């Protein structure tokens, strides 16, 4: 069974840092691009970041550029999102998402999400 | 950035009726548009990719149409489990989502 399990969410103070992880199983992780998508409470979906299959190509939404870093460890089948200088507006459920291709295709598998709350 | 505008914001229909949801792009996205369904408290699920292709396991009552800037998602006969929020998303120029359409029971 294809599965994505996020972890690392929690309460963080404004200006602080947090690292999210996404453990993948049930598919050849190294063969697919991956993404992070977030959803603020009661709001719609917002795209955050992408990384291609081998980690050589990355993309960030303007809202997180320079503050968030996406990475992956194909040997551990794990995706990461390093969040720094967090702001109140970063409060959201963060979803780890599998791409249907090596670079950019449809988002075919979603994790259940991990909640990040930025508050003092 | 490509902006996707979904309409209507809320659609009120009864089970058995036909639903038509719209997504308009601020510039051409070709056929690189997908639709997702999100139930309350759950992660989104891929319904349609590349404008008109149903994802694995998606019932035939869901269909997608369109190209360039205008797209529709049609649910031919609503089942109780179809009442949810629907999002369109483009991958032509990086990625953006529409603001969503809430499909509610009338």
PDB file of N, CA and C in Angstrom, chain B residues 18 20-24 29-31 33-35 48-54 62-75 88:
ATOM      1  N   UNK B  18     -27.185  16.720 -11.356  1.00  0.00           N
ATOM      2  CA  UNK B  18     -25.924  16.887 -12.079  1.00  0.00           C
ATOM      3  C   UNK B  18     -25.218  18.138 -11.563  1.00  0.00           C
ATOM      4  N   UNK B  20     -22.006  20.853 -12.109  1.00  0.00           N
ATOM      5  CA  UNK B  20     -21.002  21.380 -13.030  1.00  0.00           C
ATOM      6  C   UNK B  20     -20.206  22.462 -12.316  1.00  0.00           C
ATOM      7  N   UNK B  21     -18.915  22.221 -12.168  1.00  0.00           N
ATOM      8  CA  UNK B  21     -18.015  23.143 -11.492  1.00  0.00           C
ATOM      9  C   UNK B  21     -17.060  23.722 -12.526  1.00  0.00           C
ATOM     10  N   UNK B  22     -16.733  25.000 -12.359  1.00  0.00           N
ATOM     11  CA  UNK B  22     -15.911  25.694 -13.341  1.00  0.00           C
ATOM     12  C   UNK B  22     -14.582  26.149 -12.741  1.00  0.00           C
ATOM     13  N   UNK B  23     -13.565  26.175 -13.575  1.00  0.00           N
ATOM     14  CA  UNK B  23     -12.241  26.666 -13.192  1.00  0.00           C
ATOM     15  C   UNK B  23     -11.695  27.445 -14.383  1.00  0.00           C
ATOM     16  N   UNK B  24     -11.354  28.700 -14.138  1.00  0.00           N
ATOM     17  CA  UNK B  24     -10.828  29.552 -15.208  1.00  0.00           C
ATOM     18  C   UNK B  24      -9.419  29.997 -14.852  1.00  0.00           C
ATOM     19  N   UNK B  29      -3.112  27.207 -19.653  1.00  0.00           N
ATOM     20  CA  UNK B  29      -2.385  26.133 -18.975  1.00  0.00           C
ATOM     21  C   UNK B  29      -2.397  24.864 -19.832  1.00  0.00           C
ATOM     22  N   UNK B  30      -2.806  25.012 -21.097  1.00  0.00           N
ATOM     23  CA  UNK B  30      -2.888  23.840 -21.968  1.00  0.00           C
ATOM     24  C   UNK B  30      -3.920  22.870 -21.423  1.00  0.00           C
ATOM     25  N   UNK B  31      -3.487  21.627 -21.212  1.00  0.00           N
ATOM     26  CA  UNK B  31      -4.381  20.656 -20.587  1.00  0.00           C
ATOM     27  C   UNK B  31      -3.897  20.285 -19.196  1.00  0.00           C
ATOM     28  N   UNK B  33      -4.260  20.638 -16.119  1.00  0.00           N
ATOM     29  CA  UNK B  33      -5.138  20.989 -15.032  1.00  0.00           C
ATOM     30  C   UNK B  33      -5.670  19.728 -14.374  1.00  0.00           C
ATOM     31  N   UNK B  34      -5.702  19.751 -13.035  1.00  0.00           N
ATOM     32  CA  UNK B  34      -6.202  18.620 -12.264  1.00  0.00           C
ATOM     33  C   UNK B  34      -7.315  19.085 -11.340  1.00  0.00           C
ATOM     34  N   UNK B  35      -8.121  18.122 -10.913  1.00  0.00           N
ATOM     35  CA  UNK B  35      -9.194  18.368  -9.949  1.00  0.00           C
ATOM     36  C   UNK B  35      -8.999  17.448  -8.746  1.00  0.00           C
ATOM     37  N   UNK B  48      -9.183  13.999 -11.274  1.00  0.00           N
ATOM     38  CA  UNK B  48      -8.964  14.159 -12.707  1.00  0.00           C
ATOM     39  C   UNK B  48      -7.582  14.769 -12.918  1.00  0.00           C
ATOM     40  N   UNK B  49      -6.830  14.261 -13.869  1.00  0.00           N
ATOM     41  CA  UNK B  49      -5.556  14.879 -14.234  1.00  0.00           C
ATOM     42  C   UNK B  49      -5.515  15.146 -15.728  1.00  0.00           C
ATOM     43  N   UNK B  50      -4.685  16.103 -16.100  1.00  0.00           N
ATOM     44  CA  UNK B  50      -4.574  16.512 -17.503  1.00  0.00           C
ATOM     45  C   UNK B  50      -5.944  16.766 -18.127  1.00  0.00           C
ATOM     46  N   UNK B  51      -6.737  17.506 -17.395  1.00  0.00           N
ATOM     47  CA  UNK B  51      -8.043  18.036 -17.815  1.00  0.00           C
ATOM     48  C   UNK B  51      -9.168  17.022 -17.892  1.00  0.00           C
ATOM     49  N   UNK B  52      -8.880  15.800 -18.375  1.00  0.00           N
ATOM     50  CA  UNK B  52      -9.995  14.896 -18.655  1.00  0.00           C
ATOM     51  C   UNK B  52      -9.747  13.439 -18.287  1.00  0.00           C
ATOM     52  N   UNK B  53      -8.624  13.144 -17.668  1.00  0.00           N
ATOM     53  CA  UNK B  53      -8.296  11.746 -17.342  1.00  0.00           C
ATOM     54  C   UNK B  53      -8.654  11.429 -15.888  1.00  0.00           C
ATOM     55  N   UNK B  54      -9.504  10.420 -15.712  1.00  0.00           N
ATOM     56  CA  UNK B  54      -9.842  10.023 -14.344  1.00  0.00           C
ATOM     57  C   UNK B  54      -8.688   9.293 -13.695  1.00  0.00           C
ATOM     58  N   UNK B  62     -17.661  11.009 -12.548  1.00  0.00           N
ATOM     59  CA  UNK B  62     -16.808  12.194 -12.563  1.00  0.00           C
ATOM     60  C   UNK B  62     -16.164  12.328 -13.942  1.00  0.00           C
ATOM     61  N   UNK B  63     -16.287  13.522 -14.525  1.00  0.00           N
ATOM     62  CA  UNK B  63     -15.627  13.758 -15.795  1.00  0.00           C
ATOM     63  C   UNK B  63     -15.093  15.178 -15.845  1.00  0.00           C
ATOM     64  N   UNK B  64     -13.999  15.337 -16.586  1.00  0.00           N
ATOM     65  CA  UNK B  64     -13.391  16.646 -16.733  1.00  0.00           C
ATOM     66  C   UNK B  64     -13.297  17.024 -18.194  1.00  0.00           C
ATOM     67  N   UNK B  65     -13.341  18.327 -18.425  1.00  0.00           N
ATOM     68  CA  UNK B  65     -13.318  18.824 -19.784  1.00  0.00           C
ATOM     69  C   UNK B  65     -12.622  20.172 -19.823  1.00  0.00           C
ATOM     70  N   UNK B  66     -12.171  20.553 -21.020  1.00  0.00           N
ATOM     71  CA  UNK B  66     -11.611  21.880 -21.192  1.00  0.00           C
ATOM     72  C   UNK B  66     -10.167  21.880 -21.622  1.00  0.00           C
ATOM     73  N   UNK B  67      -9.686  23.080 -21.937  1.00  0.00           N
ATOM     74  CA  UNK B  67      -8.289  23.298 -22.322  1.00  0.00           C
ATOM     75  C   UNK B  67      -8.021  24.790 -22.302  1.00  0.00           C
ATOM     76  N   UNK B  68      -6.752  25.121 -22.341  1.00  0.00           N
ATOM     77  CA  UNK B  68      -6.288  26.517 -22.345  1.00  0.00           C
ATOM     78  C   UNK B  68      -6.677  27.229 -21.054  1.00  0.00           C
ATOM     79  N   UNK B  69      -7.799  27.944 -21.029  1.00  0.00           N
ATOM     80  CA  UNK B  69      -8.153  28.727 -19.838  1.00  0.00           C
ATOM     81  C   UNK B  69      -9.468  28.327 -19.181  1.00  0.00           C
ATOM     82  N   UNK B  70     -10.267  27.498 -19.813  1.00  0.00           N
ATOM     83  CA  UNK B  70     -11.587  27.173 -19.274  1.00  0.00           C
ATOM     84  C   UNK B  70     -11.784  25.677 -19.106  1.00  0.00           C
ATOM     85  N   UNK B  71     -12.131  25.295 -17.892  1.00  0.00           N
ATOM     86  CA  UNK B  71     -12.246  23.882 -17.535  1.00  0.00           C
ATOM     87  C   UNK B  71     -13.513  23.651 -16.718  1.00  0.00           C
ATOM     88  N   UNK B  72     -14.057  22.451 -16.852  1.00  0.00           N
ATOM     89  CA  UNK B  72     -15.201  22.066 -16.042  1.00  0.00           C
ATOM     90  C   UNK B  72     -15.009  20.676 -15.466  1.00  0.00           C
ATOM     91  N   UNK B  73     -15.541  20.497 -14.277  1.00  0.00           N
ATOM     92  CA  UNK B  73     -15.664  19.189 -13.645  1.00  0.00           C
ATOM     93  C   UNK B  73     -17.152  18.909 -13.553  1.00  0.00           C
ATOM     94  N   UNK B  74     -17.571  17.789 -14.069  1.00  0.00           N
ATOM     95  CA  UNK B  74     -18.974  17.402 -14.044  1.00  0.00           C
ATOM     96  C   UNK B  74     -19.142  16.118 -13.249  1.00  0.00           C
ATOM     97  N   UNK B  75     -20.129  16.136 -12.382  1.00  0.00           N
ATOM     98  CA  UNK B  75     -20.529  14.920 -11.667  1.00  0.00           C
ATOM     99  C   UNK B  75     -21.925  14.608 -12.177  1.00  0.00           C
ATOM    100  N   UNK B  88      -9.361  22.964  -8.202  1.00  0.00           N
ATOM    101  CA  UNK B  88      -8.598  22.756  -9.424  1.00  0.00           C
ATOM    102  C   UNK B  88      -7.161  23.189  -9.162  1.00  0.00           C
TER     103      UNK B  88
END
